[in-house]
Structure formats: structure tokens, C-alpha cells
Short mmCIF file of C-alpha atoms in Angstrom, two decimals:
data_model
loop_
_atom_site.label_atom_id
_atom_site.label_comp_id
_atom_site.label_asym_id
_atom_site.label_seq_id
_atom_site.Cartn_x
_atom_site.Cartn_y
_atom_site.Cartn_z
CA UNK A 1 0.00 0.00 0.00
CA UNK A 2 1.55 3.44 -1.08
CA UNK A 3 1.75 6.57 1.25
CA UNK A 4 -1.03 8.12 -0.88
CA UNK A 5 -3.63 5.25 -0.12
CA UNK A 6 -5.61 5.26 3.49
CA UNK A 7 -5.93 2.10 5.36
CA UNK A 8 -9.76 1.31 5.94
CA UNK A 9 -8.27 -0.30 8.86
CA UNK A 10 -6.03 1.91 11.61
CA UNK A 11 -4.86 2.22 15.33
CA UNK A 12 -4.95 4.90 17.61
CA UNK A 13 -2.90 4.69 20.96
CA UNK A 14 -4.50 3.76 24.04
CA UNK A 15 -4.05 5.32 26.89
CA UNK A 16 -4.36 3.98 30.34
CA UNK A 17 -3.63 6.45 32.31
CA UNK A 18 -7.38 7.49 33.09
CA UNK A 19 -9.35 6.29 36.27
CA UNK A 20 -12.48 7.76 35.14
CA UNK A 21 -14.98 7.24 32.33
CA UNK A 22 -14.07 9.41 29.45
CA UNK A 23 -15.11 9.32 25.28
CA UNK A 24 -12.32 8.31 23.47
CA UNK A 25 -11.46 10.18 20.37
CA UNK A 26 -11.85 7.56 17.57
CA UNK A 27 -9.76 8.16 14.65
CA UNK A 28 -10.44 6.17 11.36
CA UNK A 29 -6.15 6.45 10.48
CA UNK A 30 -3.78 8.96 10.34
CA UNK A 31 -5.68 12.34 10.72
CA UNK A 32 -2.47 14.08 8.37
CA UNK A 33 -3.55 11.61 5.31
CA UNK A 34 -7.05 12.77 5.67
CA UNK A 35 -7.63 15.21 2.46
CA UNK A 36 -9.82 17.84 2.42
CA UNK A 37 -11.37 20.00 -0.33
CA UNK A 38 -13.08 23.29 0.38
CA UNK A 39 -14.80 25.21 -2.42
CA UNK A 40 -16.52 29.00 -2.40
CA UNK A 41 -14.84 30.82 0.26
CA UNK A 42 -16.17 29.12 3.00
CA UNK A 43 -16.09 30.76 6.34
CA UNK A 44 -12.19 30.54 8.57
CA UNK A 45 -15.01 29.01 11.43
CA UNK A 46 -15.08 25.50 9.29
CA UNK A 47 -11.47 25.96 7.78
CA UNK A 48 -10.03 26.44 11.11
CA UNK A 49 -12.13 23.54 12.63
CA UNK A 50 -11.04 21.25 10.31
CA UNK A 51 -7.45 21.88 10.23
CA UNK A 52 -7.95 21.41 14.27
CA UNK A 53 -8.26 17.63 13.28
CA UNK A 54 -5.11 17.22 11.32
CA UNK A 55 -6.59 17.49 8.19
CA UNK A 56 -5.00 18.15 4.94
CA UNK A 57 -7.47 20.95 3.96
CA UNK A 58 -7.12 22.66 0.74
CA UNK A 59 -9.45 26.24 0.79
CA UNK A 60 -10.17 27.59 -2.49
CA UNK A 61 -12.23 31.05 -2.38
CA UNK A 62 -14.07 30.36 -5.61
CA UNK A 63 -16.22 27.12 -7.75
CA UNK A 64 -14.04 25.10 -10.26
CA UNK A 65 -14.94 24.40 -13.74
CA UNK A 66 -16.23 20.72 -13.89
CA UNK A 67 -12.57 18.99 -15.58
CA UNK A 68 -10.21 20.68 -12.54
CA UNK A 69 -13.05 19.66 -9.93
CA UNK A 70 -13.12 15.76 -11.42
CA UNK A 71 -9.10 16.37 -11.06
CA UNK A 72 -9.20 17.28 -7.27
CA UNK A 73 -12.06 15.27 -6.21
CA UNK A 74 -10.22 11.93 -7.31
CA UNK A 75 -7.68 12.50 -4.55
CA UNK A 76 -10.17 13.51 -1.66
CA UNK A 77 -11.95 11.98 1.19
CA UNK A 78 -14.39 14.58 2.18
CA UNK A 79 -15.50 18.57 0.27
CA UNK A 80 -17.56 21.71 1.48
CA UNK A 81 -19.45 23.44 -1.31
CA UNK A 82 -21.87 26.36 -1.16
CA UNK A 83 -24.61 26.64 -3.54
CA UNK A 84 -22.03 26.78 -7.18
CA UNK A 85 -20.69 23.52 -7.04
CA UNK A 86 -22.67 21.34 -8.90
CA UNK A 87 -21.97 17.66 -8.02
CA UNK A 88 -23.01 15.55 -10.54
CA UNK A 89 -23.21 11.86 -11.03
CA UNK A 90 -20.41 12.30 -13.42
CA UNK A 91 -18.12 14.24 -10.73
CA UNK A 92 -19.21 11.99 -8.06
CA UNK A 93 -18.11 8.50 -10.16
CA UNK A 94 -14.66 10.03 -10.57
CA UNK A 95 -14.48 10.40 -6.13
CA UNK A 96 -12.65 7.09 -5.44
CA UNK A 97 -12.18 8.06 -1.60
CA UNK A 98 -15.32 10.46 -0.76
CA UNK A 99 -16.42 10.02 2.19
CA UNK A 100 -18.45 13.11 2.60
CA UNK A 101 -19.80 16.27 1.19
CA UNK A 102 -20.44 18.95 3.19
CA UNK A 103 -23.23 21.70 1.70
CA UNK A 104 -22.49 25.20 3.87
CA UNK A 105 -25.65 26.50 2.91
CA UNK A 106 -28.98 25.32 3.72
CA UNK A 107 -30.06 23.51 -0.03
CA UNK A 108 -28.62 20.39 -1.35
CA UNK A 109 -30.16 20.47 -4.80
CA UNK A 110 -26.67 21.37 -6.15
CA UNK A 111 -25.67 17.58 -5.15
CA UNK A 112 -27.16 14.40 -6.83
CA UNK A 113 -28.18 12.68 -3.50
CA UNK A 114 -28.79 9.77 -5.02
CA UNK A 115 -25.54 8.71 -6.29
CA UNK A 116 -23.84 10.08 -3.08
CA UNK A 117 -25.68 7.64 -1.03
CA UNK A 118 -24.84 4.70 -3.83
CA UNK A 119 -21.61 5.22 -3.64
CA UNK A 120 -21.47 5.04 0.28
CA UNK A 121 -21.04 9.46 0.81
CA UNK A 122 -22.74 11.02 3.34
CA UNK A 123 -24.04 14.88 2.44
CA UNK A 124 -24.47 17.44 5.71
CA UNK A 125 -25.98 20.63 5.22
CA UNK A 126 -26.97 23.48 7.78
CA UNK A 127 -30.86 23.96 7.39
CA UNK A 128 -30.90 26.36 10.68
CA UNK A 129 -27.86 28.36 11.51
CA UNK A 130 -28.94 31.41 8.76
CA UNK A 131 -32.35 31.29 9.42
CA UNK A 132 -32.04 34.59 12.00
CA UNK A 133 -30.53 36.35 8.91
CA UNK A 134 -33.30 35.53 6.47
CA UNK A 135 -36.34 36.05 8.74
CA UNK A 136 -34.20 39.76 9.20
CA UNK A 137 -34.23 40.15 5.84
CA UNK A 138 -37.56 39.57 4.83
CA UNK A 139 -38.43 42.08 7.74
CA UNK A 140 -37.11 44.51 6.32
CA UNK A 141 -38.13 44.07 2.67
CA UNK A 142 -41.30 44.32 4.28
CA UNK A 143 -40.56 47.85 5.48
CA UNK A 144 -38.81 48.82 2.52
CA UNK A 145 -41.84 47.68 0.14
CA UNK A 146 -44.12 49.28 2.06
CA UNK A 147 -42.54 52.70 2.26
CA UNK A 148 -41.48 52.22 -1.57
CA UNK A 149 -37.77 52.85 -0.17
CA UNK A 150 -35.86 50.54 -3.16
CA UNK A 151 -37.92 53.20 -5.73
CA UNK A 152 -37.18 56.34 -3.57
CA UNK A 153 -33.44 55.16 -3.24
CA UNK A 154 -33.11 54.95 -6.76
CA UNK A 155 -34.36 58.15 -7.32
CA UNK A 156 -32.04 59.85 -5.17
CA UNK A 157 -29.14 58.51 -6.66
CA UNK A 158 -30.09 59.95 -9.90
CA UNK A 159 -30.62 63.25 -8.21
CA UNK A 160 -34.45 63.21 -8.22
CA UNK A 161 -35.96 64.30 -5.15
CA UNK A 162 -39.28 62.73 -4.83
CA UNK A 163 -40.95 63.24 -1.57
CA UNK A 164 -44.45 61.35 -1.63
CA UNK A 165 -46.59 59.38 1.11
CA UNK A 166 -48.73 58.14 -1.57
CA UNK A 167 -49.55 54.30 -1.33
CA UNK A 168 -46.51 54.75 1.59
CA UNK A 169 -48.06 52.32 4.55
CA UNK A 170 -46.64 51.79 8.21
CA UNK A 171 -46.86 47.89 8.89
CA UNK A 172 -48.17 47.84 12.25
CA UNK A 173 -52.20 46.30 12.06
CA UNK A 174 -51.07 44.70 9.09
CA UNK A 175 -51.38 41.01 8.07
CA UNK A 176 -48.21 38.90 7.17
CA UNK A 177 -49.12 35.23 5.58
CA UNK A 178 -46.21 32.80 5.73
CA UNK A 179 -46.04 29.86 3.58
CA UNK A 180 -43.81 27.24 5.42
CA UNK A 181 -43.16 27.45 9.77
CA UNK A 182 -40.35 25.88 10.00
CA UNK A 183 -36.99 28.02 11.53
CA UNK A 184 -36.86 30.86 9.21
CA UNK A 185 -40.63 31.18 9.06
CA UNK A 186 -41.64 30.75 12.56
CA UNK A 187 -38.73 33.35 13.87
CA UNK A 188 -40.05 35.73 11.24
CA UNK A 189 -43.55 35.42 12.66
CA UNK A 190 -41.83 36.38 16.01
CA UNK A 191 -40.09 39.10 14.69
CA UNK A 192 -43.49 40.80 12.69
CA UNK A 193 -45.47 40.24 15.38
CA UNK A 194 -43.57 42.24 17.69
CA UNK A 195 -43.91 45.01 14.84
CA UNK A 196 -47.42 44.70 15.38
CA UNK A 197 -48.25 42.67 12.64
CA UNK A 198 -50.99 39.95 12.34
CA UNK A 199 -49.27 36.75 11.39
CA UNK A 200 -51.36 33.69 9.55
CA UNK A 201 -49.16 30.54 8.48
CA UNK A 202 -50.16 27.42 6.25
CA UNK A 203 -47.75 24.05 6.41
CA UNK A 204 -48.38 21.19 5.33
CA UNK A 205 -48.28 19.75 8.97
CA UNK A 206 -50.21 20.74 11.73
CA UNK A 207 -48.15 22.77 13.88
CA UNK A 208 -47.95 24.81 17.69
CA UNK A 209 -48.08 28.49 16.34
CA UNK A 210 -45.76 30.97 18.36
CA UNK A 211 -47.36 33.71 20.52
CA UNK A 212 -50.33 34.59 18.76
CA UNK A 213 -50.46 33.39 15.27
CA UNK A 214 -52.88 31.45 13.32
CA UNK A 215 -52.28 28.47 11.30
CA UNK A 216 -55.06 27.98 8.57
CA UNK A 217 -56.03 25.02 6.70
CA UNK A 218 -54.84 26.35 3.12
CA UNK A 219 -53.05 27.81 0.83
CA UNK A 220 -55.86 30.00 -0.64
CA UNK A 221 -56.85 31.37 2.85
CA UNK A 222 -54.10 32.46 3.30
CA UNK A 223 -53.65 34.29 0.31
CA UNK A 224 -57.15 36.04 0.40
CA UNK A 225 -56.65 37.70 3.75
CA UNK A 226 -52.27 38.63 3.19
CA UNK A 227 -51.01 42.06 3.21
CA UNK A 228 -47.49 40.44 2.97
CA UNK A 229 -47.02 36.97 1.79
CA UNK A 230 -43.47 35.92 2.52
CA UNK A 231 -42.30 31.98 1.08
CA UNK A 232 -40.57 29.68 3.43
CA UNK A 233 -40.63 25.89 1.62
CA UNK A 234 -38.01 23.76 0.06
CA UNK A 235 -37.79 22.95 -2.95
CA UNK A 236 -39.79 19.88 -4.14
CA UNK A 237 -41.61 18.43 -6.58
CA UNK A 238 -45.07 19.43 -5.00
CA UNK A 239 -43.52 23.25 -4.45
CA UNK A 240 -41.98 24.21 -7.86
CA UNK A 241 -44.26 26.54 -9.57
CA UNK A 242 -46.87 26.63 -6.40
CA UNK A 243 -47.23 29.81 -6.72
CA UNK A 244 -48.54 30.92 -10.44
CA UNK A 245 -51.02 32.92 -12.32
CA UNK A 246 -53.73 31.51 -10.43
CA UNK A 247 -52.63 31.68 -7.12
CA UNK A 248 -51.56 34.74 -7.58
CA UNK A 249 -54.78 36.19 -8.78
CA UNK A 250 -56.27 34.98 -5.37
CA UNK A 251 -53.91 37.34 -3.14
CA UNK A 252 -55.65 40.47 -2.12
CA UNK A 253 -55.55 43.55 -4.39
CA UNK A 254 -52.38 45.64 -3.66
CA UNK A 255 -50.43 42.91 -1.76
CA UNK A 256 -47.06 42.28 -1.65
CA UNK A 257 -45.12 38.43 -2.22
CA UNK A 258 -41.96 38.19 -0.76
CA UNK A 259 -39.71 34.86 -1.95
CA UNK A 260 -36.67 34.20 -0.47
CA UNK A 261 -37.19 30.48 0.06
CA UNK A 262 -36.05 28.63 -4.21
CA UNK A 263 -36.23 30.19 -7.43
CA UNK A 264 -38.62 27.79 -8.61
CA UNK A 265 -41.11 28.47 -6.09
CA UNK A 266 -42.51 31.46 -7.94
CA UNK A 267 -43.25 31.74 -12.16
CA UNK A 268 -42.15 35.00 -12.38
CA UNK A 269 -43.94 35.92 -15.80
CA UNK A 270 -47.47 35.66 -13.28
CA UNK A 271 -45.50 37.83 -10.60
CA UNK A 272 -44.65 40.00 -13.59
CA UNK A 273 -48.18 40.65 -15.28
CA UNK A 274 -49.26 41.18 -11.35
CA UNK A 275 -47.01 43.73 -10.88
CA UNK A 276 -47.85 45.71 -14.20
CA UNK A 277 -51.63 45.16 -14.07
CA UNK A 278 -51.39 46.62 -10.40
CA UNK A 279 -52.75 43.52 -8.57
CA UNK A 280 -50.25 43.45 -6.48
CA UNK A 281 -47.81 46.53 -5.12
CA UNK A 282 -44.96 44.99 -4.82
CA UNK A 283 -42.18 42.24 -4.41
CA UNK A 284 -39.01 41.22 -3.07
CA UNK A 285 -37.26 38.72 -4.68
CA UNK A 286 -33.77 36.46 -3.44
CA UNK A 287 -33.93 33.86 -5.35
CA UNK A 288 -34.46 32.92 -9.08
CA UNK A 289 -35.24 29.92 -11.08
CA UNK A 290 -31.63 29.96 -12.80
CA UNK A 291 -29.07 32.09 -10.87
CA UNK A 292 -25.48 33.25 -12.20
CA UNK A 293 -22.53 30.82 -11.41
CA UNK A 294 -20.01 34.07 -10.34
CA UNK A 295 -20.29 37.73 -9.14
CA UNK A 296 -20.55 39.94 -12.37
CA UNK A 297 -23.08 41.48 -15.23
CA UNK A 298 -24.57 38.10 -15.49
CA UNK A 299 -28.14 39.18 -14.41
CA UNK A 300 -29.62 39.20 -17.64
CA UNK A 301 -31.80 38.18 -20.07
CA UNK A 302 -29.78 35.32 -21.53
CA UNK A 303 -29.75 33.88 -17.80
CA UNK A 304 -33.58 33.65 -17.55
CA UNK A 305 -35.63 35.46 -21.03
CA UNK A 306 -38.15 37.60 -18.74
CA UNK A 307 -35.12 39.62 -16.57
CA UNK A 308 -35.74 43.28 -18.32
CA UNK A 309 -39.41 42.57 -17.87
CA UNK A 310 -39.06 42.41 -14.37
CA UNK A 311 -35.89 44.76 -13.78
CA UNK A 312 -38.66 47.78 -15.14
CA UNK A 313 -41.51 46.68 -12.47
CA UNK A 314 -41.97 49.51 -9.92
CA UNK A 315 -41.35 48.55 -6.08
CA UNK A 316 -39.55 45.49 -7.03
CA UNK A 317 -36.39 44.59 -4.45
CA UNK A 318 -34.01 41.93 -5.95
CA UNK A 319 -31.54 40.51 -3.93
CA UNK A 320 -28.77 38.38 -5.10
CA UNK A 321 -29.71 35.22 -3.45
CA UNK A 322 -28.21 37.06 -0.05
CA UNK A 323 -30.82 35.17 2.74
CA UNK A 324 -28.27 33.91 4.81
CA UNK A 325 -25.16 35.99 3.43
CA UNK A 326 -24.62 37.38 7.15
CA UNK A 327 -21.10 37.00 8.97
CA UNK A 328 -23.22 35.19 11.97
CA UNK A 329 -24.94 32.94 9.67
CA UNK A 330 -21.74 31.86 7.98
CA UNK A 331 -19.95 31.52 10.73
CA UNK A 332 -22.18 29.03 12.43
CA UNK A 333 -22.66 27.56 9.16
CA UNK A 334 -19.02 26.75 9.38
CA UNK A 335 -19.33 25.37 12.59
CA UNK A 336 -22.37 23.34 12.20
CA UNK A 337 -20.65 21.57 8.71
CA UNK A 338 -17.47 21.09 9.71
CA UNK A 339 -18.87 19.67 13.12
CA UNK A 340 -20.71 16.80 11.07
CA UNK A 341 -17.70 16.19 8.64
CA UNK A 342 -15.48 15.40 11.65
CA UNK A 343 -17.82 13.30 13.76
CA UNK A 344 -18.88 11.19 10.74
CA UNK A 345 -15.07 10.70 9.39
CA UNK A 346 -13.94 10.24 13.11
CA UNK A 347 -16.58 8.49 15.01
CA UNK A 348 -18.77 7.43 12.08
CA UNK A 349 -21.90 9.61 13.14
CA UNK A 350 -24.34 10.38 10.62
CA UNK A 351 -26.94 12.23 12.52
CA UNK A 352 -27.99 15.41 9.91
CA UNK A 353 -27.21 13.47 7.26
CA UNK A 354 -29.82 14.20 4.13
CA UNK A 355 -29.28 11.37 2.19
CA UNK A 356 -28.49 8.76 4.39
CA UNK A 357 -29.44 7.16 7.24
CA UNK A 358 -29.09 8.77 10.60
CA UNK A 359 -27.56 6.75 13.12
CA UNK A 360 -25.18 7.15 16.12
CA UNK A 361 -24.46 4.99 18.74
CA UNK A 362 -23.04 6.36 22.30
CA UNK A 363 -19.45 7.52 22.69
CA UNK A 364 -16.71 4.49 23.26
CA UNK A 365 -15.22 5.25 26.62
CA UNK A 366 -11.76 5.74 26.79
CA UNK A 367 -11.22 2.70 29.35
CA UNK A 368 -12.78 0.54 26.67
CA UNK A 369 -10.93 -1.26 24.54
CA UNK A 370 -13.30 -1.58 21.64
CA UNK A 371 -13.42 -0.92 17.89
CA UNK A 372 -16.63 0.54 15.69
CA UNK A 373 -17.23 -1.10 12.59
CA UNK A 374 -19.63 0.96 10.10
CA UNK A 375 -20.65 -0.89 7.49
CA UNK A 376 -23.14 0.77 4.65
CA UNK A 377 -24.55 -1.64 2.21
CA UNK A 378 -28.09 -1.82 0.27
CA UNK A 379 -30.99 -3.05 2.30
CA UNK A 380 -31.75 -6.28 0.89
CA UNK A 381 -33.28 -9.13 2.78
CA UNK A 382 -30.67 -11.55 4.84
CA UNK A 383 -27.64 -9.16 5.17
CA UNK A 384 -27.34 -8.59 9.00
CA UNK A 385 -27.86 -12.06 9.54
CA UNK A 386 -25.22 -12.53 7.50
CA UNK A 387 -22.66 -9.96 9.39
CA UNK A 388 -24.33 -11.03 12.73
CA UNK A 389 -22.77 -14.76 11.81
CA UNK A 390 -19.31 -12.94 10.96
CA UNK A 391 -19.27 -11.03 14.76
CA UNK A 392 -20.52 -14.10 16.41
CA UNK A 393 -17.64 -14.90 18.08
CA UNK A 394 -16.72 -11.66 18.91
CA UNK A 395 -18.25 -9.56 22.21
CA UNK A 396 -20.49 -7.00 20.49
CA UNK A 397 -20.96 -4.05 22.91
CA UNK A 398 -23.77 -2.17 21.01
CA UNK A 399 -25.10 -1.90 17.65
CA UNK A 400 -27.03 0.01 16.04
CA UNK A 401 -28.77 -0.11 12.32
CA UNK A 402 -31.08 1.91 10.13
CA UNK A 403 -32.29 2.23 6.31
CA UNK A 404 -32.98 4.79 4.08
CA UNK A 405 -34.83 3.60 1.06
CA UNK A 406 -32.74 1.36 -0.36
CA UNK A 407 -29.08 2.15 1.62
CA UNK A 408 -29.10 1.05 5.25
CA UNK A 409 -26.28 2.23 7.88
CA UNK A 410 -25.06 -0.43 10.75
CA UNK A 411 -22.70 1.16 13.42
CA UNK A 412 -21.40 -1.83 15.45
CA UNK A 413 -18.92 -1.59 18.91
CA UNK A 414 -17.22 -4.54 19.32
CA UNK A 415 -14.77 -5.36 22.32
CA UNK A 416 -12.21 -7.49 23.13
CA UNK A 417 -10.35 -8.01 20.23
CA UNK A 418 -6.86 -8.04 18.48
CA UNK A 419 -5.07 -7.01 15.45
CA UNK A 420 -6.06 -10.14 13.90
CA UNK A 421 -9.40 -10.43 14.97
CA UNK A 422 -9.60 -6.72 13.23
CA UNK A 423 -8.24 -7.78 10.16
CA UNK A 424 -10.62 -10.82 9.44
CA UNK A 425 -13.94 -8.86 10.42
CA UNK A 426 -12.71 -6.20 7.53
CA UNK A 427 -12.41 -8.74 5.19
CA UNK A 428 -15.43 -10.75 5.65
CA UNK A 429 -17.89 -7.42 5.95
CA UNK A 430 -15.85 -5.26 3.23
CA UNK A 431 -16.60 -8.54 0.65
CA UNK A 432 -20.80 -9.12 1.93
CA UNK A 433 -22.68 -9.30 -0.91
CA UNK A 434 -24.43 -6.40 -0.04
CA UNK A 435 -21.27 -3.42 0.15
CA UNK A 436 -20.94 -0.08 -0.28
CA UNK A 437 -18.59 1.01 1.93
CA UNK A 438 -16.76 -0.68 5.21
CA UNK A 439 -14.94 1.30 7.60
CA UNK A 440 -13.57 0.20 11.15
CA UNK A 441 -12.16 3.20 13.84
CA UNK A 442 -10.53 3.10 17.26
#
């Protein structure tokens, strides 16, 4: 075995010299041969976390084109993305030793889930630590579309002074509809609510409202009675396009939509017409159905055909796709990532994991002298039978299994034995019918 390649099977001293009951720090080999890849400019909070460990981490502060990505990816065991990296079933064939992909950012659409999970790679994202710095941001597009401040900066800048409380509106006694309580929408009810706002909601699960608001039992209720309707949903198959021409029509004359949830939430040739015919006021928009891959005069019509259309709509706020684009929000993003890279490389957690199963099992202590086997492989009938029989004569301390679709996750502690002992259960797992990936730390 060369230098380059990583032993699925490693050692880690053990140390004796505790009385009391301690977690050990697993360690699935050498932390230096561990190689990491991190893409977009993600936030020193994950770089610095991960370089903690040992790591080999390469940080590069922009996206790759697709042949230098297959290049890098060959070589690596684990990479963090943002939303730019697109990681194909092409890239992800070429990622001989990927362990894990890490999404800093809340959406994992950029990542075909699918194959990941095929090919044994567990995908983390951070669905909660930006969601203070969208529900901000939505406050305040409410503010700014009701005062008309995005036209009236405008104006200033090219020296017109236009001083008018016409269709100008304080948002206090007003009604604020939000599609989708889950962080970001429930802390924005909090936060317009305190404004004085009324706050309605509509999920598709029954849910306990914070302080006063009202869940109701659809979409088009909501719609009929919203000053402000602000999106909060992920992107689906039952959520692209949910809100068109029709729905659209049902929101209450002079009413403002606010999407900062996925660009294909919204068909922006309705929200268009709406905003010309006058049906609604305004809009605030921070997402788009196709979005430019880098910072420059992308934003245009050969990106999506309708862009000048809605770049000449009155009261319209459009924000680069800046939700969570707070230095709090990235830097617990960071955290929250790189938190879930190192546990499931070192310990073989996969709790937050979005395309795998979620298991854990509780921390080996450091007086134990045990080893944790984690073996993924397809869920077909007969296999942990099968890898029961292979640990039979072994002393298992705890195990713990659980399927997703058609991948299932066993995390297995196992005491009591040797260098030897180690070696054979590798070999008779790693070559189960059933396979994707076998991995034994301690």
C-alpha cells in the first residue's frame, strides 16, 4: 500500500492512564492523510475547525470548472461546497475516496443525493444556523416595500428628489401570511409580530403556532386575507411553480409576495403581469429559477428570457440570493458543517445526514478497549444475519442499524479483540454481498 492510499483499517494509541470514564477520540487512520477539499470561500469558522483535526485541507475562495473539480475530487476523502458547485453523477463516479460532502448553505439540490448515497457518501448541510438572517431580511423588505424605499433610493441617486406618502403604509395592524413554519418562518412570525403585525401561516403539517399566530387550513386562505405573503418551503416536486397565475390572482388587491425560500417556487412571468396590471404593489425577490454561477453582469436576459421585464416593475427589491449571506450565519454555518464532517469521518456519526441514514451509537469510553465497525450496504433481505454470523464470536458491545430507502447504515462496537481479529472482520464485511462502503475506527 503506497503513502497516498488510506488504510480502511487503523490504530490509535491507548491510553491507560485514566481512572475515570471518558469518550475516546476515535480516529479512522492517520488524521495528516485525511484530504480535504473546500470550495466557495467558505467561512475561517469550518477551515479552522477542520485543520484542528489534522486534516489536509485545501481552501479555495471560488467554484471550479467541472474537468479541474473531477481532477481534485479523485484524490479527496471529504468537500464543502456552497450553492455553485454542482456535483453531478459524473463528478461523483470520478471520487474514489469520498467520504463526505459537506453543503455550507442550507439547499442540497446542487448535489445528486442519489448517487452520493450509492456510492457510500454522506451529504451534511446546515438547514438552521442562517435562518435569523433571512427572517431579518424579509423584515425589512417588508418595510422597505411598504414605504417604496428601493424606488425612492433609486431616485435619489439619480438626483431626483421625490418626496411622496402616496400608497406609503406603516406595517403595524397589518397582516403577514407565511407559507412554510419551519426556523426561518416561525422566527419571522416572532419578529413581525412584535412590529405589530398579524401573522397567519399554512404548512403542510399541523403545527404549535408561536405567541399569537394562526395556522389555517390552506393555501388560498391564506392568500385572500395577506397584506405580505413571505415563502418559506423547500424545494420539491409538490412546491416548484406553487405559486402561479392563479394563485396569484387569489392574493388580495395591492399585496405584496416576498420569496426568499427557491427560485422555482414562484413563475415569475405571473408575478410580472401582477405587478404591471397593479394587482399586487410589490415584491421582493432572493432567489431565481436559474441564478449566475459568479459575481458579475450576469443578471440578464440570456440567464432567464423575462429579466428586463421584471428589472422595469416599480417597487420590485431583488436581492442576489443574499438570505443567509450574514457573517453570523456563515460563521455558524461553518461550525455546524465542519462539526458533522469530523464526527462522521472520526466516530462514524451520521446524525444530519440528508441522504443517508441517521444513526449514532453512544461515545466508546476511553477505558474501553473496543473498535466501531460501520458498514453501509443496500438493504436487501438476509444481510445482518449474515454480518451477525461474521461477529458471532466476537463480544459486540452495542449496535445500532437503520435504512434509508434502499441504503441502510449499521454502526457496530465490538470489544475485546486483536489485530487479527480486526483484520478478518474487515475482510469478511468489506466482501458481503451487499457493500458499499466498510470502515472500522478506534
Amino acid at each position: 500500500m503506497s503513502q497516498e492510499e488510506v488504510s480502511p483499517v487503523a490504530k490509535l494509541t491507548r491510553s491507560s492512564s485514566f481512572t475515570q470514564s471518558h469518550p475516546k477520540a476515535l480516529k479512522p487512520f492517520d488524521s495528516g492523510e485525511i484530504k480535504i477539499l473546500l470550495l466557495e470561500n467558505l467561512n475561517q469558522s469550518g477551515v479552522a475547525l477542520l485543520k484542528k483535526e489534522g486534516y489536509q485541507v485545501e481552501s479555495i475562495k471560488t467554484a471550479l470548472p467541472e474537468d479541474v473539480l473531477i481532477e481534485k475530487i479523485r484524490e479527496v476523502h471529504a468537500i464543502g461546497i456552497r450553492s455553485k458547485t454542482k456535483l453531478t453523477k459524473k463528478i461523483l463516479q470520478e471520487a474514489k475516496k469520498l467520504l463526505a460532502i459537506g453543503c455550507f448553505c442550507i439547499g442540497t439540490n446542487q448535489v445528486d443525493l442519489e448517487t452520493a448515497a450509492n456510492r457510500g457518501i454522506a451529504v451534511f448541510n446546515s438547514p438552521f444556523s442562517n435562518s435569523r438572517s433571512v427572517a431579518e431580511l424579509v423584515i425589512a423588505e417588508i418595510i422597505s416595500l411598504s414605504r417604496h424605499l428601493g424606488d425612492r433610493n433609486i431616485e435619489l441617486h439619480q438626483g431626483n428628489w421625490n418626496k411622496v406618502s402616496s400608497q406609503c403604509y406603516e406595517i403595524r395592524g397589518k397582516t403577514l401570511g407565511i407559507v412554510g413554519y419551519g426556523h426561518i418562518g416561525s422566527q419571522l412570525s416572532v419578529l413581525a409580530e412584535s412590529m405589530g403585525m398579524t401573522v397567519f401561516f399554512h404548512d403542510v403539517i399541523q403545527l404549535m403556532p408561536l405567541g399569537k399566530a394562526k395556522q389555517v387550513n390552506t393555501l388560498y386562505e391564506l392568500l385572500e386575507q395577506s397584506d405580505f405573503v413571505s415563502l418559506h418551503v423547500p424545494e420539491t416536486e409538490e412546491t416548484k411553480n406553487m405559486i402561479g397565475e392563479e394563485e396569484i390572482a387569489r392574493m388580495k388587491k395591492r399585496s405584496y409576495l416576498i420569496n426568499a425560500s427557491r427560485g422555482t417556487i414562484v413563475q415569475i412571468p405571473s408575478l410580472i403581469k401582477a405587478l404591471q396590471n397593479g394587482h399586487l404593489l410589490g415584491a421582493a425577490i432572493d432567489v431565481f429559477p436559474k441564478e449566475p454561477a459568479a459575481n458579475g453582469q450576469f443578471f440578464n436576459n440570456e440567464l432567464n428570457s423575462w429579466t428586463s421585464d421584471l428589472l422595469a416593475c416599480k417597487n420590485v427589491i431583488l436581492t442576489p440570493h443574499i438570505g443567509g449571506s450574514t457573517e453570523e450565519a456563515q460563521y455558524m454555518i461553518g461550525l455546524e458543517v465542519g462539526a458533522a464532517l469530523v464526527k462522521y469521518i472520526n466516530y462514524g456519526t451520521s446524525i444530519g445526514a440528508v441522504n443517508f441514514p441517521e444513526v449514532d451509537l453512544r461515545a466508546i469510553q476511553i477505558t474501553e478497549k473496543s473498535i466501531r465497525l460501520l458498514f453501509c450496504h443496500y438493504n436487501v433481505p438476509g444481510v445482518l444475519k449474515e454480518i451477525n454470523e461474521i461477529l458471532s464470536d466476537h463480544n459486540v458491545d452495542k449496535q445500532y442499524t437503520d435504512s434509508r430507502g434502499n441504503i441502510a447504515y449499521m454502526m457496530a462496537d465490538i470489544s475485546d479483540v486483536n489485530d487479527q481479529d480486526i483484520k478478518k472482520i474487515y475482510e469478511s464485511v468489506s466482501s458481503n454481498r451487499a457493500n458499499i462502503l466498510t470502515r472500522i475506527v478506534y
